[in-house]
Amino acid sequence: MKKFLDEDFLLDTETAKKLYHEFAEIMPILDYHCHINPQEIYEDRKFDNITQVWLGGDHYKWRQMRSNGVEERYITGDATDREKFQKWAETLEMAIGNPLYHWSHLELKRFFRYEGYLNGGNAEEVWNLCNEKLQGGLSARKMIEMSNVTLICTTDDPVDSLEWHKKIAEDDSFAVQVLPAWRPDKAMNLEKADYLEYLDQLSEVSGVKVNRFADLIEALSKRMDFFASCGCSVSDHGLEYVMYAPASEEDVETVFAKRLSGETLTKEEEKKFKTAFMIALGKEYHKKNWVMQLHYGVKRDNNGKIFGELGPDAGIDSINNFAPSSEMADYLNALAKTDELPKTILYSLNPVDNAAIGTIIGCFQDSSAVGKIQQGSAWWFNDHKTGMRDQMTSLASLGLLGNFIGMLTDSRSFLSYTRHEYFRRIMCALIGGWVENGEYPADYKVLEKIVKGISYNNAVRYFGFSL
């Protein structure tokens, strides 16, 4: 029987162990998509206790606590931090097979040097140990530096001032680059009740009064120039699905004018507007040599009661099984046919889409970049052992796994960098298994290039960051 979480955790062959310990383990981390607050990095946030680090805003954990019958006051309510930690420890006991069990213990081991396993019975011991470390200097920046991170891309709205990114860039005491990433969802989602208020904000910060669709794109282009001046070269879109409903410029302007007047749009009108929006921005990304990330396949805010009390990102989202791959292919083709398709990363929350993505990306590769169109790492409900193996196996079967740009945290927590270790162990186990089974030669010169590439080097090349 193997010891829990030993140095060869998840590495089930000698080749896997060699690939991980000699190649993957030593590589830095490039976290090209996360939701960390840049203000907390600049201010080097200090945490009073482990609950603040672990449970504040972590809807992954909230879902499981609810599944364990925990009252909401111990999850997002007014219970004390110690009480909330106790309830999480008791929940974790039941999480056998869940990635949260592995992530939580990797975090305890790497950041707090705790070698045991957390449960309801020893929660007080772990609480005291973690809090001692936190109060002894384990701050936000320290967690990042301990994780060997070289660069972080946050997630930022077009109207953001980016003041914290500027301050971090001017701070010579912190060597890690923290760059903005462009997330224009609010500018696209014209069905939202507060859309007109958002346009007022965009008009003010851009200096372009948005009265027409053409004005909207001009305002966003000016904001993109500002973001680029702060080091941004990455965009990200959260979509229900990648849609394609082409319309004339006149039709799109008519739809936009209808929304500005306060009228309700049909679903088809929304779809025409969003298609035009995504095509226009895709062309801007190509012009600026930005990477476009498309996250889709989510059904958000399913529980109306919890949403009414807590708002979005409360742990009440799910996989949406409606994502016509034909429309995604048509959208990419609309950009490719005019040679305006930017480097693009496709992420679906539905693992059933793996093969569709794998075949679509092969249709749009070209010599302008190695692996120009990527399938993104197993995302959100899929970033577990099975999901990661399935995504990489599908990508390997249909494309070139060796060009894959690898893992990202997609997290709000400063402790989440252990997810890169988790991913790398799973990746080395997968590749090591193929080598041991005679499906790939034991050519360690090439294997080193592949493993180091997926761990870090491919992302550096793909995004073109200066490190």
Coordinates of C-alpha atoms in Angstrom, one line a residue:
M1 CA 0.0 0.0 0.0
K2 CA 1.4 3.4 -0.9
K3 CA 1.5 6.1 1.7
F4 CA -1.0 8.9 1.2
L5 CA 0.3 11.9 -0.8
D6 CA 3.9 10.7 -0.8
E7 CA 6.6 12.0 -3.2
D8 CA 5.3 9.7 -5.9
F9 CA 1.7 10.6 -5.5
L10 CA -0.3 9.7 -8.7
L11 CA 3.0 8.4 -10.4
D12 CA 2.3 4.8 -11.0
T13 CA 5.3 3.8 -13.1
E14 CA 9.1 4.3 -13.0
T15 CA 8.9 6.4 -16.2
A16 CA 6.2 8.6 -14.7
K17 CA 8.4 9.2 -11.7
K18 CA 11.4 10.1 -13.8
L19 CA 9.4 12.4 -16.0
Y20 CA 7.9 14.3 -13.1
H21 CA 10.9 14.5 -10.7
E22 CA 13.5 15.3 -13.4
F23 CA 11.5 17.4 -15.8
A24 CA 8.0 18.7 -14.7
E25 CA 8.6 19.3 -11.0
I26 CA 11.4 21.9 -11.6
M27 CA 9.5 24.0 -14.0
P28 CA 8.1 27.5 -13.0
I29 CA 4.4 28.3 -13.2
L30 CA 2.9 30.6 -15.8
D31 CA -0.7 31.2 -14.7
Y32 CA -2.3 32.7 -17.8
H33 CA -5.9 32.7 -16.5
C34 CA -7.0 33.3 -12.9
H35 CA -9.4 35.5 -10.9
I36 CA -7.0 36.7 -8.2
N37 CA -7.5 40.3 -7.1
P38 CA -4.5 42.4 -8.1
Q39 CA -5.1 44.8 -5.3
E40 CA -4.4 42.0 -2.8
I41 CA -1.2 41.2 -4.6
Y42 CA 0.0 44.9 -4.5
E43 CA -1.0 45.3 -0.9
D44 CA 0.5 41.9 0.0
R45 CA -2.6 40.8 1.8
K46 CA -2.1 39.2 5.2
F47 CA -4.7 36.6 6.3
D48 CA -5.9 36.3 9.9
N49 CA -6.7 32.6 9.6
I50 CA -6.9 29.7 7.2
T51 CA -10.7 30.1 6.7
Q52 CA -10.1 33.5 5.0
V53 CA -7.7 31.8 2.5
W54 CA -9.7 28.7 2.0
L55 CA -13.4 29.4 2.2
G56 CA -13.7 33.1 1.3
G57 CA -15.2 33.0 -2.2
D58 CA -14.4 29.4 -2.9
H59 CA -17.6 28.1 -4.4
Y60 CA -16.0 24.7 -5.1
K61 CA -15.9 24.1 -1.3
W62 CA -19.3 25.7 -0.7
R63 CA -21.0 23.2 -3.0
Q64 CA -19.5 20.3 -1.2
M65 CA -20.4 21.7 2.2
R66 CA -24.0 22.1 1.1
S67 CA -23.9 18.5 -0.2
N68 CA -22.8 17.5 3.3
G69 CA -25.9 19.1 4.8
V70 CA -24.1 22.0 6.4
E71 CA -26.2 25.0 7.2
E72 CA -25.6 28.1 5.1
R73 CA -24.5 30.2 8.1
Y74 CA -21.4 28.0 8.3
I75 CA -20.7 28.4 4.6
T76 CA -21.3 32.0 3.6
G77 CA -23.1 33.2 6.7
D78 CA -22.3 34.8 10.1
A79 CA -20.7 31.8 11.8
T80 CA -17.2 32.3 13.1
D81 CA -14.2 31.5 10.9
R82 CA -13.3 28.7 13.3
E83 CA -16.8 27.2 13.1
K84 CA -16.7 27.4 9.3
F85 CA -13.3 25.7 9.2
Q86 CA -14.6 22.9 11.4
K87 CA -17.5 22.3 9.0
W88 CA -15.2 22.2 6.1
A89 CA -12.9 19.7 7.8
E90 CA -15.9 17.4 8.5
T91 CA -17.0 17.7 4.9
L92 CA -13.5 16.9 3.6
E93 CA -13.7 13.5 5.3
M94 CA -16.5 12.5 2.9
A95 CA -14.7 13.8 -0.2
I96 CA -13.0 10.5 -1.2
G97 CA -12.2 10.6 -4.9
N98 CA -12.9 14.4 -5.2
P99 CA -10.1 16.7 -6.4
L100 CA -10.7 19.0 -3.4
Y101 CA -9.4 16.3 -1.2
H102 CA -6.1 16.2 -3.1
W103 CA -5.9 20.0 -3.6
S104 CA -6.6 20.7 0.1
H105 CA -3.9 18.3 1.3
L106 CA -1.4 19.4 -1.3
E107 CA -1.9 23.0 -0.1
L108 CA -1.5 22.0 3.6
K109 CA 1.6 20.1 2.7
R110 CA 3.3 22.7 0.4
F111 CA 2.4 25.9 2.2
F112 CA 2.0 24.8 5.8
R113 CA 4.3 21.8 6.0
Y114 CA 1.4 19.7 7.4
E115 CA 2.0 16.0 6.7
G116 CA -1.2 14.5 8.0
Y117 CA -4.7 14.6 6.7
L118 CA -7.5 16.9 7.8
N119 CA -10.7 15.7 9.4
G120 CA -13.2 16.8 12.0
G121 CA -11.2 15.3 14.8
N122 CA -7.9 17.1 14.2
A123 CA -9.3 20.4 12.9
E124 CA -8.2 22.3 16.0
E125 CA -4.6 21.2 15.5
V126 CA -4.6 22.1 11.8
W127 CA -6.3 25.4 12.5
N128 CA -3.6 26.4 14.9
L129 CA -0.7 25.2 12.7
C130 CA -2.0 27.1 9.6
N131 CA -2.8 30.3 11.5
E132 CA 0.7 30.3 13.0
K133 CA 2.2 30.1 9.5
L134 CA -0.1 32.8 8.2
Q135 CA 0.6 35.2 11.1
G136 CA 4.3 34.4 10.7
G137 CA 4.6 35.9 7.3
L138 CA 2.8 33.7 4.9
S139 CA 1.2 36.5 2.9
A140 CA -0.2 36.7 -0.6
R141 CA 3.1 37.5 -2.3
K142 CA 4.9 34.9 -0.3
M143 CA 2.5 32.2 -1.5
I144 CA 3.1 33.3 -5.1
E145 CA 6.8 33.3 -4.7
M146 CA 6.9 29.9 -2.9
S147 CA 5.1 28.5 -5.9
N148 CA 7.8 29.6 -8.3
V149 CA 5.3 31.7 -10.4
T150 CA 6.8 33.9 -13.0
L151 CA 3.7 35.6 -14.5
I152 CA 0.0 35.9 -13.6
C153 CA -2.8 37.1 -15.8
T154 CA -5.9 38.4 -13.9
T155 CA -9.4 38.8 -15.3
D156 CA -10.4 42.5 -15.9
D157 CA -13.3 44.4 -17.3
P158 CA -12.8 47.0 -20.1
V159 CA -13.8 49.8 -17.8
D160 CA -11.2 48.9 -15.1
S161 CA -8.6 51.5 -14.4
L162 CA -5.9 48.9 -14.0
E163 CA -4.4 51.0 -11.2
W164 CA -3.2 48.0 -9.2
H165 CA -1.4 46.4 -12.2
K166 CA 0.4 49.7 -12.7
K167 CA 1.4 49.9 -9.1
I168 CA 2.7 46.3 -9.1
A169 CA 4.7 47.0 -12.3
E170 CA 6.3 49.9 -10.6
D171 CA 7.2 47.9 -7.5
D172 CA 10.7 46.6 -7.8
S173 CA 10.4 44.5 -4.7
F174 CA 8.1 42.0 -6.4
A175 CA 9.6 40.1 -9.4
V176 CA 6.5 38.3 -10.6
Q177 CA 4.7 39.9 -13.5
V178 CA 1.0 40.6 -13.0
L179 CA -0.7 41.5 -16.2
P180 CA -4.4 42.3 -17.0
A181 CA -6.5 40.0 -19.2
W182 CA -9.4 41.5 -21.1
R183 CA -12.9 40.1 -20.2
P184 CA -15.6 42.1 -22.1
D185 CA -18.6 40.0 -21.1
K186 CA -20.5 43.0 -19.7
A187 CA -20.1 44.8 -23.0
M188 CA -21.6 41.8 -24.9
N189 CA -24.4 40.7 -22.7
L190 CA -27.0 43.3 -23.8
E191 CA -29.9 41.2 -22.3
K192 CA -28.7 42.1 -18.8
A193 CA -30.9 44.7 -16.9
D194 CA -27.9 46.9 -16.2
Y195 CA -26.5 47.0 -19.7
L196 CA -27.3 50.6 -20.4
E197 CA -25.7 51.7 -17.2
Y198 CA -22.6 49.7 -18.2
L199 CA -22.5 51.5 -21.6
D200 CA -22.5 54.8 -19.8
Q201 CA -19.4 53.7 -17.8
L202 CA -17.7 52.5 -21.0
S203 CA -18.5 55.8 -22.8
E204 CA -17.0 57.8 -19.9
V205 CA -13.7 55.9 -19.6
S206 CA -13.2 55.5 -23.4
G207 CA -14.1 59.0 -24.4
V208 CA -16.5 57.6 -27.1
K209 CA -20.2 58.2 -26.6
V210 CA -21.8 54.8 -27.4
N211 CA -24.9 55.5 -29.5
R212 CA -24.4 52.9 -32.2
F213 CA -22.8 49.5 -32.5
A214 CA -19.9 51.0 -34.4
D215 CA -19.4 53.3 -31.4
L216 CA -19.3 50.3 -29.1
I217 CA -16.5 48.6 -31.1
E218 CA -14.6 51.9 -31.3
A219 CA -14.9 52.4 -27.5
L220 CA -13.7 48.9 -26.9
S221 CA -10.8 49.3 -29.3
K222 CA -9.6 52.3 -27.4
R223 CA -9.8 50.5 -24.1
M224 CA -7.9 47.6 -25.7
D225 CA -5.2 50.1 -26.6
F226 CA -5.1 51.2 -22.9
F227 CA -5.0 47.5 -21.7
A228 CA -2.1 46.8 -24.2
S229 CA -0.2 49.7 -22.8
C230 CA -0.4 47.9 -19.4
G231 CA 1.0 44.7 -20.8
C232 CA -2.2 42.9 -21.8
S233 CA -2.1 40.5 -24.7
V234 CA -4.8 38.0 -23.6
S235 CA -8.6 38.2 -23.9
D236 CA -11.2 35.9 -22.3
H237 CA -14.9 35.4 -23.0
G238 CA -17.4 33.6 -20.8
L239 CA -20.1 32.4 -23.3
E240 CA -23.2 30.3 -23.0
Y241 CA -21.9 28.7 -26.3
V242 CA -19.9 29.9 -29.3
M243 CA -22.7 31.0 -31.6
Y244 CA -22.9 32.1 -35.2
A245 CA -25.8 34.0 -36.7
P246 CA -24.4 36.4 -39.4
A247 CA -26.3 39.6 -40.1
S248 CA -25.8 42.8 -42.1
E249 CA -24.3 45.9 -40.5
E250 CA -27.7 47.5 -40.8
D251 CA -29.5 44.7 -39.0
V252 CA -27.0 44.8 -36.2
E253 CA -27.3 48.5 -35.8
T254 CA -31.1 48.1 -35.7
V255 CA -30.9 45.5 -33.0
F256 CA -28.5 47.7 -30.9
A257 CA -30.8 50.8 -31.4
K258 CA -33.7 48.7 -30.2
R259 CA -31.9 47.8 -27.0
L260 CA -30.7 51.4 -26.4
S261 CA -34.4 52.5 -26.6
G262 CA -35.2 50.0 -23.8
E263 CA -37.1 47.5 -26.0
T264 CA -36.9 43.8 -25.3
L265 CA -35.0 41.8 -27.9
T266 CA -35.8 38.3 -29.3
K267 CA -33.3 35.5 -28.8
E268 CA -32.5 35.6 -32.5
E269 CA -31.7 39.4 -32.3
E270 CA -29.5 38.8 -29.3
K271 CA -27.7 36.1 -31.2
K272 CA -27.1 38.3 -34.2
F273 CA -25.7 41.1 -32.0
K274 CA -23.4 38.7 -30.1
T275 CA -22.1 37.1 -33.3
A276 CA -21.2 40.6 -34.7
F277 CA -19.7 41.5 -31.4
M278 CA -17.5 38.4 -31.3
I279 CA -16.4 38.8 -35.0
A280 CA -15.5 42.4 -34.5
L281 CA -13.4 41.7 -31.4
G282 CA -11.8 38.7 -32.9
K283 CA -10.5 40.9 -35.7
E284 CA -9.2 43.4 -33.1
Y285 CA -7.4 40.6 -31.3
H286 CA -5.8 39.5 -34.6
K287 CA -4.7 43.0 -35.3
K288 CA -3.1 43.4 -31.9
N289 CA -1.7 39.8 -31.8
W290 CA -3.7 39.0 -28.7
V291 CA -4.8 35.5 -27.7
M292 CA -8.5 34.9 -27.6
Q293 CA -9.9 32.5 -24.9
L294 CA -13.4 31.2 -25.2
H295 CA -15.0 29.5 -22.2
Y296 CA -18.4 28.0 -22.8
G297 CA -20.8 25.3 -21.8
V298 CA -22.1 26.7 -18.5
K299 CA -25.6 27.0 -17.1
R300 CA -25.2 29.6 -14.5
D301 CA -27.1 30.6 -11.3
N302 CA -29.5 27.6 -11.3
N303 CA -30.7 27.9 -7.7
G304 CA -32.8 31.1 -7.6
K305 CA -33.1 31.2 -3.9
I306 CA -29.3 31.1 -3.3
F307 CA -28.7 33.5 -6.2
G308 CA -31.1 36.0 -4.7
E309 CA -29.2 35.8 -1.4
L310 CA -25.6 35.6 -2.6
G311 CA -25.5 36.7 -6.3
P312 CA -23.3 35.0 -8.9
D313 CA -20.3 32.7 -8.2
A314 CA -22.1 31.1 -5.3
G315 CA -21.6 27.5 -6.3
I316 CA -24.9 27.0 -8.2
D317 CA -23.6 26.7 -11.8
S318 CA -23.6 23.5 -13.9
I319 CA -22.7 22.0 -17.2
N320 CA -24.9 23.0 -20.1
N321 CA -25.1 20.4 -22.8
F322 CA -26.2 22.8 -25.6
A323 CA -23.2 23.9 -27.6
P324 CA -23.5 23.3 -31.3
S325 CA -20.0 22.6 -32.6
S326 CA -21.1 23.6 -36.1
E327 CA -21.7 27.2 -35.1
M328 CA -18.3 27.4 -33.3
A329 CA -16.6 26.1 -36.5
D330 CA -18.6 28.7 -38.5
Y331 CA -17.5 31.5 -36.2
L332 CA -13.8 30.5 -36.5
N333 CA -14.2 30.3 -40.2
A334 CA -15.7 33.7 -40.5
L335 CA -12.5 35.1 -39.1
A336 CA -10.2 32.7 -40.9
K337 CA -11.5 33.4 -44.4
T338 CA -10.2 36.9 -44.1
D339 CA -7.0 35.9 -42.4
E340 CA -8.2 37.6 -39.2
L341 CA -8.4 34.6 -36.8
P342 CA -6.3 35.2 -33.8
K343 CA -4.6 32.6 -31.7
T344 CA -7.5 30.9 -29.9
I345 CA -8.0 28.6 -26.9
L346 CA -11.3 26.7 -26.7
Y347 CA -12.6 25.5 -23.3
S348 CA -15.9 23.6 -22.9
L349 CA -17.3 22.8 -19.5
N350 CA -18.9 19.7 -21.1
P351 CA -16.4 16.9 -21.4
V352 CA -18.5 15.4 -24.2
D353 CA -17.2 18.2 -26.4
N354 CA -13.6 17.1 -26.2
A355 CA -13.6 15.3 -29.5
A356 CA -15.5 18.0 -31.3
I357 CA -13.0 20.6 -30.1
G358 CA -10.1 18.3 -31.1
T359 CA -11.4 18.0 -34.6
I360 CA -12.3 21.7 -35.0
I361 CA -8.9 23.0 -33.9
G362 CA -7.3 20.8 -36.6
C363 CA -9.2 22.7 -39.3
F364 CA -7.7 26.1 -38.5
Q365 CA -4.1 25.5 -37.7
D366 CA -1.5 27.3 -39.8
S367 CA 2.2 28.3 -39.9
S368 CA 1.6 31.6 -38.1
A369 CA 2.0 29.9 -34.7
V370 CA 2.8 26.4 -33.3
G371 CA -0.5 25.1 -32.1
K372 CA -2.3 28.3 -33.0
I373 CA -5.7 26.9 -32.1
Q374 CA -5.6 25.2 -28.7
Q375 CA -8.0 23.0 -26.7
G376 CA -7.8 24.5 -23.2
S377 CA -7.0 22.5 -20.1
A378 CA -9.8 20.5 -18.5
W379 CA -11.8 23.3 -16.9
W380 CA -13.8 23.8 -13.7
F381 CA -15.9 20.7 -13.2
N382 CA -13.4 18.7 -15.2
D383 CA -10.1 19.7 -13.6
H384 CA -9.8 16.4 -11.7
K385 CA -7.9 13.2 -12.5
T386 CA -10.4 11.7 -14.8
G387 CA -11.2 15.0 -16.6
M388 CA -7.5 15.9 -17.1
R389 CA -6.7 12.4 -18.4
D390 CA -9.7 12.4 -20.8
Q391 CA -8.9 15.8 -22.1
M392 CA -5.2 15.1 -22.8
T393 CA -6.0 11.6 -24.2
S394 CA -8.5 13.1 -26.6
L395 CA -6.2 15.9 -27.6
A396 CA -3.4 13.4 -28.1
S397 CA -5.6 11.1 -30.2
L398 CA -6.7 13.9 -32.5
G399 CA -3.9 16.5 -32.5
L400 CA -0.5 17.2 -31.1
L401 CA -0.4 16.9 -27.3
G402 CA 3.3 17.9 -27.3
N403 CA 2.2 21.5 -28.3
F404 CA -0.4 21.8 -25.5
I405 CA 0.0 24.9 -23.4
G406 CA -1.0 23.1 -20.2
M407 CA -2.5 24.1 -16.9
L408 CA -4.0 27.3 -15.4
T409 CA -5.5 27.9 -11.9
D410 CA -8.8 29.7 -12.9
S411 CA -8.9 30.4 -9.2
R412 CA -9.5 33.2 -6.7
S413 CA -7.1 31.6 -4.1
F414 CA -3.4 32.3 -3.6
L415 CA -3.0 28.6 -2.5
S416 CA -4.3 27.2 -5.8
Y417 CA -0.9 26.9 -7.5
T418 CA -0.7 23.3 -6.3
R419 CA -3.2 22.5 -9.0
H420 CA -0.3 22.9 -11.4
E421 CA 1.6 20.1 -9.5
Y422 CA -1.6 18.0 -9.5
F423 CA -1.9 18.5 -13.3
R424 CA 1.8 17.8 -14.0
R425 CA 1.7 14.5 -12.0
I426 CA -1.4 13.3 -13.9
M427 CA 0.3 14.4 -17.2
C428 CA 3.5 12.5 -16.4
A429 CA 1.5 9.4 -15.3
L430 CA -0.3 9.5 -18.6
I431 CA 2.7 9.9 -20.8
G432 CA 4.8 7.5 -18.6
G433 CA 2.1 4.9 -19.1
W434 CA 2.3 5.1 -22.8
V435 CA 6.1 4.8 -22.8
E436 CA 6.0 1.8 -20.4
N437 CA 3.4 0.2 -22.6
G438 CA 5.6 0.5 -25.7
E439 CA 3.3 3.1 -27.3
Y440 CA 6.1 5.8 -27.4
P441 CA 9.9 5.3 -27.3
A442 CA 11.8 5.9 -24.1
D443 CA 13.7 8.8 -25.8
Y444 CA 14.2 11.1 -22.8
K445 CA 15.6 13.9 -24.9
V446 CA 12.3 14.2 -26.7
L447 CA 10.2 13.4 -23.6
E448 CA 12.0 16.1 -21.7
K449 CA 11.0 18.6 -24.4
I450 CA 7.4 17.4 -24.3
V451 CA 7.0 17.4 -20.5
K452 CA 8.8 20.8 -20.0
G453 CA 6.8 22.2 -22.9
I454 CA 3.4 21.2 -21.5
S455 CA 4.4 22.3 -18.0
Y456 CA 5.6 25.8 -18.9
N457 CA 7.6 26.4 -22.1
N458 CA 4.8 26.0 -24.6
A459 CA 2.7 28.7 -22.8
V460 CA 5.7 31.1 -22.8
R461 CA 6.1 30.7 -26.5
Y462 CA 2.4 30.8 -27.3
F463 CA 1.6 33.9 -25.4
G464 CA 4.9 35.6 -26.3
F465 CA 5.5 36.9 -22.8
S466 CA 8.9 38.4 -22.0
L467 CA 10.2 36.5 -19.0

